[in-house]
mmCIF file of C-alpha atoms in Angstrom:
data_model
loop_
_atom_site.group_PDB
_atom_site.id
_atom_site.type_symbol
_atom_site.label_atom_id
_atom_site.label_comp_id
_atom_site.label_asym_id
_atom_site.label_seq_id
_atom_site.Cartn_x
_atom_site.Cartn_y
_atom_site.Cartn_z
ATOM 1 C CA MET A 1 21.565 -7.055 8.883
ATOM 2 C CA LYS A 2 23.032 -4.949 7.030
ATOM 3 C CA VAL A 3 21.373 -1.622 6.198
ATOM 4 C CA MET A 4 22.515 1.168 3.446
ATOM 5 C CA ILE A 5 21.670 4.735 3.820
ATOM 6 C CA VAL A 6 21.206 6.694 0.747
ATOM 7 C CA GLU A 7 20.079 10.507 2.288
ATOM 8 C CA ASP A 8 20.629 13.351 0.738
ATOM 9 C CA GLU A 9 19.575 15.220 4.070
ATOM 10 C CA MET A 10 23.105 14.503 6.486
ATOM 11 C CA LEU A 11 21.058 15.208 9.807
ATOM 12 C CA LEU A 12 18.297 13.125 9.172
ATOM 13 C CA ALA A 13 20.497 10.356 7.419
ATOM 14 C CA MET A 14 22.296 10.474 11.013
ATOM 15 C CA GLU A 15 19.379 9.698 13.064
ATOM 16 C CA LEU A 16 18.493 7.136 10.665
ATOM 17 C CA GLU A 17 22.326 5.469 10.771
ATOM 18 C CA SER A 18 21.484 5.826 14.961
ATOM 19 C CA GLU A 19 17.584 4.413 14.706
ATOM 20 C CA VAL A 20 20.061 1.073 12.682
ATOM 21 C CA GLU A 21 21.965 0.417 14.919
ATOM 22 C CA MET A 22 19.971 1.148 18.581
ATOM 23 C CA ALA A 23 17.892 -1.791 16.455
ATOM 24 C CA GLY A 24 21.078 -3.801 16.842
ATOM 25 C CA HIS A 25 21.675 -3.623 13.366
ATOM 26 C CA GLN A 26 25.222 -2.511 10.798
ATOM 27 C CA VAL A 27 25.108 0.410 8.524
ATOM 28 C CA THR A 28 27.288 -0.348 6.171
ATOM 29 C CA GLY A 29 27.654 3.577 4.551
ATOM 30 C CA THR A 30 25.668 6.619 3.836
ATOM 31 C CA ALA A 31 25.326 7.465 0.134
ATOM 32 C CA MET A 32 23.925 11.095 -0.901
ATOM 33 C CA ASN A 33 23.716 10.569 -4.904
ATOM 34 C CA ARG A 34 23.092 8.171 -7.822
ATOM 35 C CA GLU A 35 27.293 7.320 -7.750
ATOM 36 C CA LYS A 36 27.742 6.673 -4.490
ATOM 37 C CA ALA A 37 24.875 4.696 -3.834
ATOM 38 C CA ARG A 38 26.481 2.109 -6.428
ATOM 39 C CA ASP A 39 29.182 2.204 -5.304
ATOM 40 C CA LEU A 40 28.536 1.775 -1.634
ATOM 41 C CA MET A 41 26.083 -1.675 -3.311
ATOM 42 C CA GLU A 42 29.244 -2.955 -5.125
ATOM 43 C CA ALA A 43 31.789 -2.980 -2.143
ATOM 44 C CA GLN A 44 29.439 -3.360 0.827
ATOM 45 C CA ARG A 45 26.713 -5.635 -0.955
ATOM 46 C CA PRO A 46 24.181 -4.660 2.175
ATOM 47 C CA ASP A 47 21.289 -7.098 2.737
ATOM 48 C CA PHE A 48 18.464 -4.299 2.757
ATOM 49 C CA ALA A 49 18.593 -0.065 2.183
ATOM 50 C CA PHE A 50 16.831 2.888 3.299
ATOM 51 C CA VAL A 51 16.050 4.904 0.119
ATOM 52 C CA ASP A 52 14.835 8.734 -0.511
ATOM 53 C CA VAL A 53 13.860 9.911 -3.536
ATOM 54 C CA HIS A 54 14.946 13.106 -4.165
ATOM 55 C CA LEU A 55 18.943 13.073 -3.780
ATOM 56 C CA GLN A 56 21.743 16.013 -4.872
ATOM 57 C CA ASP A 57 21.096 15.166 -8.007
ATOM 58 C CA GLY A 58 18.104 15.152 -8.123
ATOM 59 C CA PRO A 59 14.937 13.253 -8.188
ATOM 60 C CA THR A 60 17.275 10.052 -8.745
ATOM 61 C CA GLY A 61 16.441 8.362 -5.895
ATOM 62 C CA ILE A 62 13.742 6.181 -8.368
ATOM 63 C CA ASP A 63 16.937 5.108 -9.647
ATOM 64 C CA VAL A 64 18.653 3.753 -7.052
ATOM 65 C CA GLY A 65 15.707 1.739 -6.500
ATOM 66 C CA ARG A 66 16.315 -0.552 -9.560
ATOM 67 C CA ASP A 67 19.821 -0.635 -9.421
ATOM 68 C CA LEU A 68 19.067 -2.155 -5.834
ATOM 69 C CA ALA A 69 15.746 -4.590 -7.344
ATOM 70 C CA SER A 70 18.522 -5.070 -10.066
ATOM 71 C CA LYS A 71 20.628 -7.024 -7.302
ATOM 72 C CA GLY A 72 18.114 -8.403 -5.003
ATOM 73 C CA ILE A 73 18.264 -6.035 -2.900
ATOM 74 C CA PRO A 74 15.102 -5.903 -1.052
ATOM 75 C CA TYR A 75 15.151 -1.799 0.027
ATOM 76 C CA VAL A 76 12.165 1.140 1.582
ATOM 77 C CA PHE A 77 11.615 4.537 -0.084
ATOM 78 C CA VAL A 78 11.922 7.221 2.760
ATOM 79 C CA SER A 79 10.223 10.646 1.516
ATOM 80 C CA GLY A 80 8.048 13.361 2.208
ATOM 81 C CA ASN A 81 5.900 12.495 -0.867
ATOM 82 C CA ILE A 82 5.389 9.240 -1.116
ATOM 83 C CA LYS A 83 3.166 10.298 -3.680
ATOM 84 C CA LYS A 84 5.775 11.066 -6.258
ATOM 85 C CA ILE A 85 6.825 7.183 -5.867
ATOM 86 C CA PRO A 86 6.136 5.776 -8.586
ATOM 87 C CA LYS A 87 2.489 3.070 -9.147
ATOM 88 C CA GLY A 88 4.500 -0.797 -7.789
ATOM 89 C CA PHE A 89 7.143 1.763 -6.401
ATOM 90 C CA ALA A 90 9.875 0.871 -8.662
ATOM 91 C CA GLY A 91 10.030 -3.139 -6.648
ATOM 92 C CA ALA A 92 10.382 -1.522 -2.993
ATOM 93 C CA LEU A 93 8.974 -3.282 -0.755
ATOM 94 C CA GLY A 94 7.237 -0.309 0.329
ATOM 95 C CA ALA A 95 7.668 3.587 1.908
ATOM 96 C CA ILE A 96 7.699 5.177 5.332
ATOM 97 C CA GLU A 97 7.060 8.885 5.268
ATOM 98 C CA LYS A 98 8.959 11.023 5.869
ATOM 99 C CA PRO A 99 8.207 13.398 8.960
ATOM 100 C CA TYR A 100 8.371 9.531 11.128
ATOM 101 C CA THR A 101 8.832 8.843 14.350
ATOM 102 C CA VAL A 102 12.022 6.512 16.390
ATOM 103 C CA ASN A 103 8.618 4.109 16.964
ATOM 104 C CA GLY A 104 7.700 4.057 13.694
ATOM 105 C CA MET A 105 11.198 3.361 12.086
ATOM 106 C CA LYS A 106 11.440 0.772 15.006
ATOM 107 C CA ASN A 107 8.921 -1.109 13.620
ATOM 108 C CA ALA A 108 9.124 -1.067 10.714
ATOM 109 C CA LEU A 109 13.594 -2.239 11.024
ATOM 110 C CA SER A 110 11.686 -4.535 12.749
ATOM 111 C CA TYR A 111 9.419 -5.807 10.065
ATOM 112 C CA ILE A 112 12.132 -5.728 7.187
ATOM 113 C CA SER A 113 14.109 -8.281 9.436
ATOM 114 C CA ALA A 114 11.983 -10.453 9.427
ATOM 115 C CA ILE A 115 11.257 -10.532 5.645
ATOM 116 C CA VAL A 116 14.567 -10.309 4.668
ATOM 117 C CA VAL A 117 15.282 -13.434 6.938
ATOM 118 C CA GLY A 118 12.090 -14.984 5.469
ATOM 119 C CA ASP A 119 9.404 -14.863 7.928
ATOM 120 C CA GLU A 120 6.665 -13.332 6.035
ATOM 121 C CA ASP A 121 3.790 -14.296 8.791
ATOM 122 C CA VAL A 122 4.669 -11.741 10.522
ATOM 123 C CA ALA A 123 2.123 -8.576 9.977
ATOM 124 C CA PRO A 124 3.311 -4.623 8.043
ATOM 125 C CA PRO A 125 3.047 -2.182 10.920
ATOM 126 C CA ALA A 126 1.024 0.981 10.675
ATOM 127 C CA SER A 127 4.622 3.564 9.526
ATOM 128 C CA LEU A 128 5.560 1.230 6.103
ATOM 129 C CA VAL A 129 3.000 1.607 3.329
ATOM 130 C CA LEU A 130 3.522 -1.142 1.772
ATOM 131 C CA ALA A 131 3.719 -1.205 -2.400
ATOM 132 C CA ASP A 132 0.948 -3.376 -2.379
ATOM 133 C CA ASP A 133 -1.060 -1.112 -1.131
ATOM 134 C CA VAL A 134 -0.770 1.945 -3.297
#
């Protein structure tokens, strides 16, 4: 699975990139603001994205999510405060709250991978808050 990371905290982005690659996926790029995220979306067409809510250019992660949803690209918010995510999660599959554990992210990635390929019979991990559950 090709994964785009939208995160403005470089250390967190690098950690997430490492976890994605250790799980056997390819990171197509990392964006720190909405403009860079749009550029990556167009250039790399990811299969999936992790999106922080608050980026370098403000709380534009919600808009990035809507951009992804308009292109049919599934995504999950990764945020320190999931209460700031709009009701319905702006089209996201769900959210992972920071700080997350390596095991929690690994479990979420396994679930997300299954969903992206169409396996609807897999149970979501505790580390992933589904949009339907809010």
